[in-house]
PDB file of C-alpha atoms in Angstrom:
ATOM      1  CA  MET A1111       0.000   0.000   0.000  1.00  0.00           C
ATOM      2  CA  ALA A1112       2.860   2.401   0.773  1.00  0.00           C
ATOM      3  CA  GLN A1113       4.197   2.020  -2.776  1.00  0.00           C
ATOM      4  CA  ALA A1114       0.785   2.789  -4.272  1.00  0.00           C
ATOM      5  CA  LEU A1115       0.375   5.845  -2.068  1.00  0.00           C
ATOM      6  CA  ALA A1116       3.816   7.041  -3.159  1.00  0.00           C
ATOM      7  CA  VAL A1117       3.165   6.840  -6.911  1.00  0.00           C
ATOM      8  CA  VAL A1118      -0.547   7.648  -7.393  1.00  0.00           C
ATOM      9  CA  ARG A1119      -0.885  11.394  -7.867  1.00  0.00           C
ATOM     10  CA  PRO A1120      -2.924  13.223  -5.191  1.00  0.00           C
ATOM     11  CA  ASN A1121      -6.166  14.862  -6.285  1.00  0.00           C
ATOM     12  CA  LEU A1122      -6.177  18.527  -5.235  1.00  0.00           C
ATOM     13  CA  VAL A1123      -9.914  19.010  -5.799  1.00  0.00           C
ATOM     14  CA  LYS A1124     -10.843  15.972  -3.726  1.00  0.00           C
ATOM     15  CA  ASP A1125      -8.404  16.920  -0.979  1.00  0.00           C
ATOM     16  CA  ARG A1126      -9.740  20.476  -0.773  1.00  0.00           C
ATOM     17  CA  MET A1127     -13.359  19.341  -0.648  1.00  0.00           C
ATOM     18  CA  ALA A1128     -12.520  16.827   2.080  1.00  0.00           C
ATOM     19  CA  ALA A1129     -10.899  19.628   4.087  1.00  0.00           C
ATOM     20  CA  GLY A1130     -14.027  21.794   3.771  1.00  0.00           C
ATOM     21  CA  GLN A1131     -12.395  24.159   1.280  1.00  0.00           C
ATOM     22  CA  ILE A1132     -13.880  25.292  -2.018  1.00  0.00           C
ATOM     23  CA  ALA A1133     -12.241  23.894  -5.146  1.00  0.00           C
ATOM     24  CA  HIS A1134     -12.716  25.660  -8.460  1.00  0.00           C
ATOM     25  CA  SER A1135     -11.773  24.926 -12.045  1.00  0.00           C
ATOM     26  CA  LEU A1136     -10.907  26.761 -15.251  1.00  0.00           C
ATOM     27  CA  GLY A1137     -12.784  25.468 -18.273  1.00  0.00           C
ATOM     28  CA  LEU A1138     -10.855  25.072 -21.531  1.00  0.00           C
ATOM     29  CA  ARG A1139     -12.552  25.268 -24.903  1.00  0.00           C
ATOM     30  CA  ILE A1140     -10.258  27.109 -27.287  1.00  0.00           C
ATOM     31  CA  CYS A1141      -6.935  27.468 -25.415  1.00  0.00           C
ATOM     32  CA  LEU A1142      -5.759  23.885 -25.711  1.00  0.00           C
ATOM     33  CA  SER A1143      -2.017  24.242 -25.239  1.00  0.00           C
ATOM     34  CA  THR A1144      -0.387  22.224 -22.471  1.00  0.00           C
ATOM     35  CA  GLU A1145       0.963  25.566 -21.228  1.00  0.00           C
ATOM     36  CA  MET A1146      -2.520  26.299 -19.881  1.00  0.00           C
ATOM     37  CA  ALA A1147      -1.936  23.901 -16.991  1.00  0.00           C
ATOM     38  CA  LEU A1148       0.890  25.971 -15.546  1.00  0.00           C
ATOM     39  CA  LEU A1149      -0.905  29.246 -16.255  1.00  0.00           C
ATOM     40  CA  ALA A1150      -3.982  27.958 -14.413  1.00  0.00           C
ATOM     41  CA  GLN A1151      -1.885  26.764 -11.491  1.00  0.00           C
ATOM     42  CA  ARG A1152      -0.008  30.079 -11.297  1.00  0.00           C
ATOM     43  CA  ALA A1153      -3.311  31.979 -11.389  1.00  0.00           C
ATOM     44  CA  GLY A1154      -4.632  29.966  -8.449  1.00  0.00           C
ATOM     45  CA  TYR A1155      -7.053  27.502 -10.017  1.00  0.00           C
ATOM     46  CA  HIS A1156      -7.305  24.078  -8.442  1.00  0.00           C
ATOM     47  CA  ALA A1157      -8.274  22.267 -11.640  1.00  0.00           C
ATOM     48  CA  VAL A1158      -8.531  22.488 -15.407  1.00  0.00           C
ATOM     49  CA  LEU A1159     -11.780  21.235 -16.920  1.00  0.00           C
ATOM     50  CA  MET A1160     -12.033  20.023 -20.511  1.00  0.00           C
ATOM     51  CA  ASN A1161     -15.587  19.699 -21.804  1.00  0.00           C
ATOM     52  CA  LEU A1162     -15.693  16.959 -24.420  1.00  0.00           C
ATOM     53  CA  GLU A1163     -19.490  17.135 -24.473  1.00  0.00           C
ATOM     54  CA  HIS A1164     -19.772  20.698 -25.779  1.00  0.00           C
ATOM     55  CA  SER A1165     -16.574  21.173 -27.791  1.00  0.00           C
ATOM     56  CA  ALA A1166     -14.530  19.593 -30.557  1.00  0.00           C
ATOM     57  CA  THR A1167     -11.719  18.713 -28.132  1.00  0.00           C
ATOM     58  CA  GLY A1168     -10.462  15.177 -28.663  1.00  0.00           C
ATOM     59  CA  LEU A1169      -9.142  12.652 -26.179  1.00  0.00           C
ATOM     60  CA  GLU A1170      -5.518  12.944 -27.363  1.00  0.00           C
ATOM     61  CA  THR A1171      -5.544  16.689 -26.711  1.00  0.00           C
ATOM     62  CA  ALA A1172      -7.265  16.187 -23.370  1.00  0.00           C
ATOM     63  CA  SER A1173      -4.705  13.546 -22.393  1.00  0.00           C
ATOM     64  CA  ALA A1174      -1.780  15.888 -23.052  1.00  0.00           C
ATOM     65  CA  ILE A1175      -3.364  18.635 -20.940  1.00  0.00           C
ATOM     66  CA  CYS A1176      -4.238  16.121 -18.201  1.00  0.00           C
ATOM     67  CA  THR A1177      -0.599  15.062 -17.969  1.00  0.00           C
ATOM     68  CA  ALA A1178       0.519  18.691 -17.822  1.00  0.00           C
ATOM     69  CA  CYS A1179      -1.947  19.326 -14.968  1.00  0.00           C
ATOM     70  CA  LEU A1180      -0.658  16.328 -13.026  1.00  0.00           C
ATOM     71  CA  ASN A1181       2.894  17.602 -13.429  1.00  0.00           C
ATOM     72  CA  VAL A1182       2.053  20.976 -11.866  1.00  0.00           C
ATOM     73  CA  GLY A1183      -0.170  19.590  -9.104  1.00  0.00           C
ATOM     74  CA  ILE A1184      -3.683  20.603 -10.146  1.00  0.00           C
ATOM     75  CA  THR A1185      -6.588  18.297 -10.939  1.00  0.00           C
ATOM     76  CA  PRO A1186      -7.330  17.418 -14.584  1.00  0.00           C
ATOM     77  CA  MET A1187     -11.090  17.104 -15.104  1.00  0.00           C
ATOM     78  CA  VAL A1188     -13.085  15.922 -18.118  1.00  0.00           C
ATOM     79  CA  VAL A1189     -16.761  16.181 -19.024  1.00  0.00           C
ATOM     80  CA  VAL A1190     -17.452  13.108 -21.151  1.00  0.00           C
ATOM     81  CA  PRO A1191     -19.946  13.329 -24.034  1.00  0.00           C
ATOM     82  CA  THR A1192     -22.072  10.454 -22.780  1.00  0.00           C
ATOM     83  CA  ASN A1193     -22.427   7.943 -19.980  1.00  0.00           C
ATOM     84  CA  SER A1194     -20.479   5.089 -21.499  1.00  0.00           C
ATOM     85  CA  PRO A1195     -17.536   3.023 -20.210  1.00  0.00           C
ATOM     86  CA  GLU A1196     -15.614   3.742 -23.397  1.00  0.00           C
ATOM     87  CA  TRP A1197     -15.528   7.454 -22.591  1.00  0.00           C
ATOM     88  CA  ILE A1198     -15.291   7.273 -18.812  1.00  0.00           C
ATOM     89  CA  SER A1199     -12.552   4.653 -18.470  1.00  0.00           C
ATOM     90  CA  ARG A1200     -10.523   5.992 -21.404  1.00  0.00           C
ATOM     91  CA  SER A1201     -10.639   9.517 -19.966  1.00  0.00           C
ATOM     92  CA  LEU A1202      -9.309   8.190 -16.658  1.00  0.00           C
ATOM     93  CA  ASP A1203      -6.657   6.086 -18.399  1.00  0.00           C
ATOM     94  CA  SER A1204      -5.661   9.241 -20.297  1.00  0.00           C
ATOM     95  CA  GLY A1205      -4.884  11.108 -17.087  1.00  0.00           C
ATOM     96  CA  ALA A1206      -8.148  12.617 -15.859  1.00  0.00           C
ATOM     97  CA  GLN A1207      -8.613  12.516 -12.089  1.00  0.00           C
ATOM     98  CA  ALA A1208     -12.249  13.602 -12.229  1.00  0.00           C
ATOM     99  CA  VAL A1209     -14.921  12.663 -14.738  1.00  0.00           C
ATOM    100  CA  ILE A1210     -18.188  14.560 -14.989  1.00  0.00           C
ATOM    101  CA  VAL A1211     -21.023  12.589 -16.595  1.00  0.00           C
ATOM    102  CA  PRO A1212     -23.930  14.557 -18.111  1.00  0.00           C
ATOM    103  CA  HIS A1213     -27.645  13.782 -17.859  1.00  0.00           C
ATOM    104  CA  VAL A1214     -27.575  11.205 -15.080  1.00  0.00           C
ATOM    105  CA  SER A1215     -31.245  10.953 -14.176  1.00  0.00           C
ATOM    106  CA  THR A1216     -31.696   7.421 -12.808  1.00  0.00           C
ATOM    107  CA  VAL A1217     -30.103   5.092 -10.292  1.00  0.00           C
ATOM    108  CA  GLU A1218     -29.185   2.746 -13.121  1.00  0.00           C
ATOM    109  CA  SER A1219     -27.239   5.434 -14.964  1.00  0.00           C
ATOM    110  CA  ALA A1220     -25.507   6.473 -11.714  1.00  0.00           C
ATOM    111  CA  LYS A1221     -24.444   2.872 -11.110  1.00  0.00           C
ATOM    112  CA  ALA A1222     -23.146   2.721 -14.699  1.00  0.00           C
ATOM    113  CA  CYS A1223     -20.917   5.758 -13.975  1.00  0.00           C
ATOM    114  CA  VAL A1224     -19.375   4.060 -10.955  1.00  0.00           C
ATOM    115  CA  LYS A1225     -19.008   0.736 -12.725  1.00  0.00           C
ATOM    116  CA  ALA A1226     -16.953   2.371 -15.488  1.00  0.00           C
ATOM    117  CA  ALA A1227     -14.903   4.682 -13.249  1.00  0.00           C
ATOM    118  CA  LYS A1228     -13.904   2.533 -10.295  1.00  0.00           C
ATOM    119  CA  TYR A1229     -11.732  -0.558 -10.083  1.00  0.00           C
ATOM    120  CA  PRO A1230     -13.072  -3.704  -8.367  1.00  0.00           C
ATOM    121  CA  PRO A1231     -14.595  -4.293  -5.904  1.00  0.00           C
ATOM    122  CA  ILE A1232     -16.562  -1.046  -6.357  1.00  0.00           C
ATOM    123  CA  GLY A1233     -16.683  -1.067 -10.161  1.00  0.00           C
ATOM    124  CA  THR A1234     -15.438  -3.063 -13.118  1.00  0.00           C
ATOM    125  CA  ARG A1235     -12.904  -0.687 -14.672  1.00  0.00           C
ATOM    126  CA  SER A1236     -10.113  -2.582 -16.395  1.00  0.00           C
ATOM    127  CA  MET A1237      -6.724  -2.237 -14.720  1.00  0.00           C
ATOM    128  CA  THR A1238      -3.822  -0.471 -16.363  1.00  0.00           C
ATOM    129  CA  MET A1239      -0.871   0.932 -14.465  1.00  0.00           C
ATOM    130  CA  LEU A1240       0.904   2.448 -17.428  1.00  0.00           C
ATOM    131  CA  ASN A1241      -0.577   5.914 -17.161  1.00  0.00           C
ATOM    132  CA  ALA A1242       0.364   9.348 -15.883  1.00  0.00           C
ATOM    133  CA  ILE A1243      -1.671   9.080 -12.670  1.00  0.00           C
ATOM    134  CA  THR A1244       0.399   6.091 -11.481  1.00  0.00           C
ATOM    135  CA  GLN A1245       3.563   7.639 -12.955  1.00  0.00           C
ATOM    136  CA  TYR A1246       3.872   4.614 -15.269  1.00  0.00           C
ATOM    137  CA  SER A1247       4.808   2.383 -12.339  1.00  0.00           C
ATOM    138  CA  THR A1248       4.845  -1.395 -12.494  1.00  0.00           C
ATOM    139  CA  GLY A1249       5.358  -4.141  -9.958  1.00  0.00           C
ATOM    140  CA  ILE A1250       2.876  -2.792  -7.423  1.00  0.00           C
ATOM    141  CA  HIS A1251       0.079  -5.074  -6.236  1.00  0.00           C
ATOM    142  CA  PHE A1252      -3.115  -4.486  -8.197  1.00  0.00           C
ATOM    143  CA  LYS A1253      -5.254  -4.385  -5.043  1.00  0.00           C
ATOM    144  CA  ALA A1254      -3.161  -1.576  -3.613  1.00  0.00           C
ATOM    145  CA  ILE A1255      -3.258   0.440  -6.836  1.00  0.00           C
ATOM    146  CA  SER A1256      -7.010  -0.181  -7.129  1.00  0.00           C
ATOM    147  CA  LYS A1257      -7.693   1.032  -3.606  1.00  0.00           C
ATOM    148  CA  VAL A1258      -5.600   4.198  -3.857  1.00  0.00           C
ATOM    149  CA  SER A1259      -6.819   5.001  -7.380  1.00  0.00           C
ATOM    150  CA  ASN A1260     -10.456   4.565  -6.353  1.00  0.00           C
ATOM    151  CA  ASP A1261      -9.873   6.855  -3.383  1.00  0.00           C
ATOM    152  CA  THR A1262      -8.305   9.601  -5.510  1.00  0.00           C
ATOM    153  CA  THR A1263     -10.661   9.403  -8.502  1.00  0.00           C
ATOM    154  CA  ILE A1264     -13.758  11.619  -8.606  1.00  0.00           C
ATOM    155  CA  ILE A1265     -16.843  10.394 -10.448  1.00  0.00           C
ATOM    156  CA  MET A1266     -19.337  13.241 -10.697  1.00  0.00           C
ATOM    157  CA  PRO A1267     -22.788  12.639 -12.239  1.00  0.00           C
ATOM    158  CA  MET A1268     -24.699  15.720 -13.311  1.00  0.00           C
ATOM    159  CA  ILE A1269     -28.160  16.475 -11.975  1.00  0.00           C
ATOM    160  CA  GLU A1270     -29.645  18.629 -14.710  1.00  0.00           C
ATOM    161  CA  THR A1271     -33.157  17.304 -15.335  1.00  0.00           C
ATOM    162  CA  LYS A1272     -36.446  17.085 -13.450  1.00  0.00           C
ATOM    163  CA  GLU A1273     -36.134  13.310 -13.548  1.00  0.00           C
ATOM    164  CA  GLY A1274     -32.672  13.451 -12.017  1.00  0.00           C
ATOM    165  CA  LEU A1275     -33.951  15.777  -9.315  1.00  0.00           C
ATOM    166  CA  GLU A1276     -36.833  13.412  -8.546  1.00  0.00           C
ATOM    167  CA  ASN A1277     -34.373  10.508  -8.182  1.00  0.00           C
ATOM    168  CA  VAL A1278     -31.572  12.426  -6.466  1.00  0.00           C
ATOM    169  CA  GLU A1279     -31.874  10.695  -3.085  1.00  0.00           C
ATOM    170  CA  ALA A1280     -31.348   7.271  -4.641  1.00  0.00           C
ATOM    171  CA  ILE A1281     -28.627   8.566  -6.987  1.00  0.00           C
ATOM    172  CA  ALA A1282     -26.682  10.144  -4.117  1.00  0.00           C
ATOM    173  CA  ALA A1283     -26.827   6.866  -2.191  1.00  0.00           C
ATOM    174  CA  VAL A1284     -25.067   4.848  -4.920  1.00  0.00           C
ATOM    175  CA  GLU A1285     -21.774   3.507  -3.559  1.00  0.00           C
ATOM    176  CA  GLY A1286     -18.786   5.082  -5.266  1.00  0.00           C
ATOM    177  CA  ILE A1287     -20.396   8.406  -6.188  1.00  0.00           C
ATOM    178  CA  ASP A1288     -18.034  11.159  -5.062  1.00  0.00           C
ATOM    179  CA  CYS A1289     -19.888  14.333  -5.984  1.00  0.00           C
ATOM    180  CA  LEU A1290     -23.133  15.395  -7.635  1.00  0.00           C
ATOM    181  CA  LEU A1291     -22.786  18.338 -10.013  1.00  0.00           C
ATOM    182  CA  VAL A1292     -25.840  20.544 -10.390  1.00  0.00           C
ATOM    183  CA  GLY A1293     -25.986  21.652 -14.018  1.00  0.00           C
ATOM    184  CA  CYS A1294     -27.655  24.930 -13.126  1.00  0.00           C
ATOM    185  CA  GLY A1295     -28.371  26.146 -16.658  1.00  0.00           C
ATOM    186  CA  ASP A1296     -29.911  22.964 -18.060  1.00  0.00           C
ATOM    187  CA  LEU A1297     -31.744  22.215 -14.817  1.00  0.00           C
ATOM    188  CA  CYS A1298     -33.396  25.642 -14.862  1.00  0.00           C
ATOM    189  CA  VAL A1299     -34.404  25.111 -18.488  1.00  0.00           C
ATOM    190  CA  ASP A1300     -35.952  21.744 -17.629  1.00  0.00           C
ATOM    191  CA  LEU A1301     -37.753  23.348 -14.681  1.00  0.00           C
ATOM    192  CA  ASP A1302     -39.111  26.012 -17.069  1.00  0.00           C
ATOM    193  CA  ILE A1303     -37.277  28.847 -15.286  1.00  0.00           C
ATOM    194  CA  PRO A1304     -34.324  29.442 -17.665  1.00  0.00           C
ATOM    195  CA  GLY A1305     -31.619  31.621 -16.124  1.00  0.00           C
ATOM    196  CA  GLU A1306     -33.681  32.361 -12.992  1.00  0.00           C
ATOM    197  CA  TYR A1307     -31.107  31.528 -10.356  1.00  0.00           C
ATOM    198  CA  ASP A1308     -32.936  33.531  -7.686  1.00  0.00           C
ATOM    199  CA  ASN A1309     -36.171  31.665  -8.327  1.00  0.00           C
ATOM    200  CA  PRO A1310     -37.387  29.706  -5.269  1.00  0.00           C
ATOM    201  CA  ILE A1311     -37.880  26.668  -7.504  1.00  0.00           C
ATOM    202  CA  PHE A1312     -34.174  26.586  -8.390  1.00  0.00           C
ATOM    203  CA  LEU A1313     -33.095  27.259  -4.816  1.00  0.00           C
ATOM    204  CA  ALA A1314     -35.335  24.442  -3.607  1.00  0.00           C
ATOM    205  CA  ALA A1315     -33.767  22.138  -6.201  1.00  0.00           C
ATOM    206  CA  VAL A1316     -30.256  22.878  -4.922  1.00  0.00           C
ATOM    207  CA  ALA A1317     -31.470  22.363  -1.357  1.00  0.00           C
ATOM    208  CA  LYS A1318     -32.884  18.972  -2.355  1.00  0.00           C
ATOM    209  CA  VAL A1319     -29.578  17.867  -3.911  1.00  0.00           C
ATOM    210  CA  ALA A1320     -27.635  19.006  -0.842  1.00  0.00           C
ATOM    211  CA  ALA A1321     -30.047  17.232   1.509  1.00  0.00           C
ATOM    212  CA  ALA A1322     -29.755  14.035  -0.535  1.00  0.00           C
ATOM    213  CA  VAL A1323     -25.964  14.105  -0.294  1.00  0.00           C
ATOM    214  CA  ASP A1324     -26.066  14.840   3.435  1.00  0.00           C
ATOM    215  CA  ALA A1325     -28.444  11.914   3.975  1.00  0.00           C
ATOM    216  CA  ALA A1326     -26.272   9.570   1.918  1.00  0.00           C
ATOM    217  CA  ASN A1327     -23.198  10.633   3.893  1.00  0.00           C
ATOM    218  CA  ALA A1328     -24.946  10.037   7.200  1.00  0.00           C
ATOM    219  CA  ALA A1329     -26.121   6.586   6.115  1.00  0.00           C
ATOM    220  CA  SER A1330     -22.836   5.354   4.661  1.00  0.00           C
ATOM    221  CA  GLY A1331     -20.035   7.262   6.336  1.00  0.00           C
ATOM    222  CA  GLN A1332     -18.648   8.088   2.885  1.00  0.00           C
ATOM    223  CA  LYS A1333     -17.956  11.769   2.247  1.00  0.00           C
ATOM    224  CA  ARG A1334     -19.788  12.931  -0.866  1.00  0.00           C
ATOM    225  CA  PHE A1335     -20.031  16.493  -2.117  1.00  0.00           C
ATOM    226  CA  VAL A1336     -22.055  18.767  -4.376  1.00  0.00           C
ATOM    227  CA  GLY A1337     -20.734  20.942  -7.188  1.00  0.00           C
ATOM    228  CA  LEU A1338     -22.291  23.841  -9.070  1.00  0.00           C
ATOM    229  CA  GLY A1339     -21.817  24.455 -12.776  1.00  0.00           C
ATOM    230  CA  GLY A1340     -22.998  27.472 -14.742  1.00  0.00           C
ATOM    231  CA  LEU A1341     -23.132  30.065 -11.946  1.00  0.00           C
ATOM    232  CA  GLU A1342     -19.810  31.768 -12.652  1.00  0.00           C
ATOM    233  CA  THR A1343     -21.590  35.042 -13.521  1.00  0.00           C
ATOM    234  CA  ARG A1344     -23.315  34.960 -10.133  1.00  0.00           C
ATOM    235  CA  PRO A1345     -20.627  34.949  -7.417  1.00  0.00           C
ATOM    236  CA  ASP A1346     -23.240  36.214  -4.966  1.00  0.00           C
ATOM    237  CA  CYS A1347     -25.337  33.124  -5.564  1.00  0.00           C
ATOM    238  CA  MET A1348     -22.320  30.812  -5.265  1.00  0.00           C
ATOM    239  CA  GLU A1349     -21.316  32.431  -1.977  1.00  0.00           C
ATOM    240  CA  ASP A1350     -24.815  32.117  -0.572  1.00  0.00           C
ATOM    241  CA  LEU A1351     -25.211  28.468  -1.544  1.00  0.00           C
ATOM    242  CA  THR A1352     -21.765  27.374  -0.352  1.00  0.00           C
ATOM    243  CA  ARG A1353     -22.340  29.158   2.941  1.00  0.00           C
ATOM    244  CA  ARG A1354     -25.775  27.597   3.350  1.00  0.00           C
ATOM    245  CA  TYR A1355     -24.775  24.041   2.382  1.00  0.00           C
ATOM    246  CA  PRO A1356     -21.348  22.844   3.603  1.00  0.00           C
ATOM    247  CA  CYS A1357     -21.433  19.897   1.191  1.00  0.00           C
ATOM    248  CA  ILE A1358     -21.239  22.288  -1.797  1.00  0.00           C
ATOM    249  CA  ARG A1359     -17.503  22.541  -2.267  1.00  0.00           C
ATOM    250  CA  TYR A1360     -16.816  22.427  -6.033  1.00  0.00           C
ATOM    251  CA  LEU A1361     -17.486  25.363  -8.348  1.00  0.00           C
ATOM    252  CA  MET A1362     -16.965  25.775 -12.069  1.00  0.00           C
ATOM    253  CA  ALA A1363     -15.257  29.143 -12.410  1.00  0.00           C
ATOM    254  CA  GLY A1364     -15.759  30.057 -16.040  1.00  0.00           C
ATOM    255  CA  ARG A1365     -14.189  29.261 -19.395  1.00  0.00           C
ATOM    256  CA  ASP A1366     -11.182  30.452 -21.317  1.00  0.00           C
ATOM    257  CA  ILE A1367     -13.310  31.894 -24.124  1.00  0.00           C
ATOM    258  CA  VAL A1368     -15.189  34.146 -21.667  1.00  0.00           C
ATOM    259  CA  HIS A1369     -12.035  35.317 -19.887  1.00  0.00           C
ATOM    260  CA  MET A1370     -10.337  35.991 -23.218  1.00  0.00           C
ATOM    261  CA  PHE A1371     -13.293  37.888 -24.670  1.00  0.00           C
ATOM    262  CA  ASN A1372     -13.707  40.007 -21.536  1.00  0.00           C
ATOM    263  CA  GLY A1373      -9.992  40.797 -21.562  1.00  0.00           C
ATOM    264  CA  MET A1374     -10.140  41.732 -25.233  1.00  0.00           C
ATOM    265  CA  LYS A1375     -13.128  44.006 -24.662  1.00  0.00           C
ATOM    266  CA  ALA A1376     -11.408  45.715 -21.733  1.00  0.00           C
ATOM    267  CA  GLN A1377      -8.257  46.351 -23.736  1.00  0.00           C
ATOM    268  CA  CYS A1378     -10.176  47.640 -26.751  1.00  0.00           C
ATOM    269  CA  LYS A1379     -12.076  50.009 -24.461  1.00  0.00           C
ATOM    270  CA  THR A1380      -8.759  51.313 -23.117  1.00  0.00           C
ATOM    271  CA  PHE A1381      -7.458  52.011 -26.618  1.00  0.00           C
ATOM    272  CA  ALA A1382     -10.744  53.631 -27.635  1.00  0.00           C
ATOM    273  CA  GLU A1383     -10.448  55.954 -24.632  1.00  0.00           C
ATOM    274  CA  ILE A1384      -6.859  56.814 -25.572  1.00  0.00           C
ATOM    275  CA  ASN A1385      -8.024  57.597 -29.098  1.00  0.00           C
ATOM    276  CA  GLU A1386     -10.799  59.875 -27.843  1.00  0.00           C
ATOM    277  CA  LYS A1387      -8.392  61.777 -25.574  1.00  0.00           C
ATOM    278  CA  ILE A1388      -5.844  62.496 -28.280  1.00  0.00           C
ATOM    279  CA  GLN A1389      -8.586  63.755 -30.593  1.00  0.00           C
ATOM    280  CA  GLN A1390      -9.518  66.528 -28.166  1.00  0.00           C
TER     281      GLN A1390
END
């Protein structure tokens, strides 16, 4: 076990959540250089998130960025396009330490996430030690690697539909689930309150997810968490919800394309102001 603990990379996001600290990630969509890992780490992000569901990013590109993240000590995260073992296990084998699975609305689909993401006895993920997370180590007992890898891997189903919300208590109770991510935008659309993050219906939905996770934790002794995605333009809302519900400890913190566009607009405004001044 000591050898496995020495080689398997720690997961900063999971460690921060376990310590009661907020963990946040930078989403990458267009800035896909491996240099982004170090830039994100220097800026203070705890993770880099690559969304393979809503972008053209491929697994080879994601793998390179995952390895770069591991080398600078932040968590590589991937949103897979669909709930399938081919995507989940290959993303983990490619270096991801956290996999977010969209549209998990039933207990069966939650169990499928765990089955694909976790090694036996929790799941059925096929063992490979030749990857960046284990630092390409060999000769370590499979049971030890399985245990440490399972402990450091995050599997994060998304609750983003009315059906998922209705089944959230049973989903949260599935063994091996590490965190439930509330897809705030899609959930509000499905609840017929698009973009209304102050609406009591949305706030009640978040409260229901948090209560389900708290109940599952109390029943099992396992520490699960809740994440919020899509609220980066509402820091007031994120502060309120994380203060109200201690299990909410992961936050998506925006995407490269938004940060870049806002920076471009700010700089163009500066130059426009300079131009106006010299015309006077």
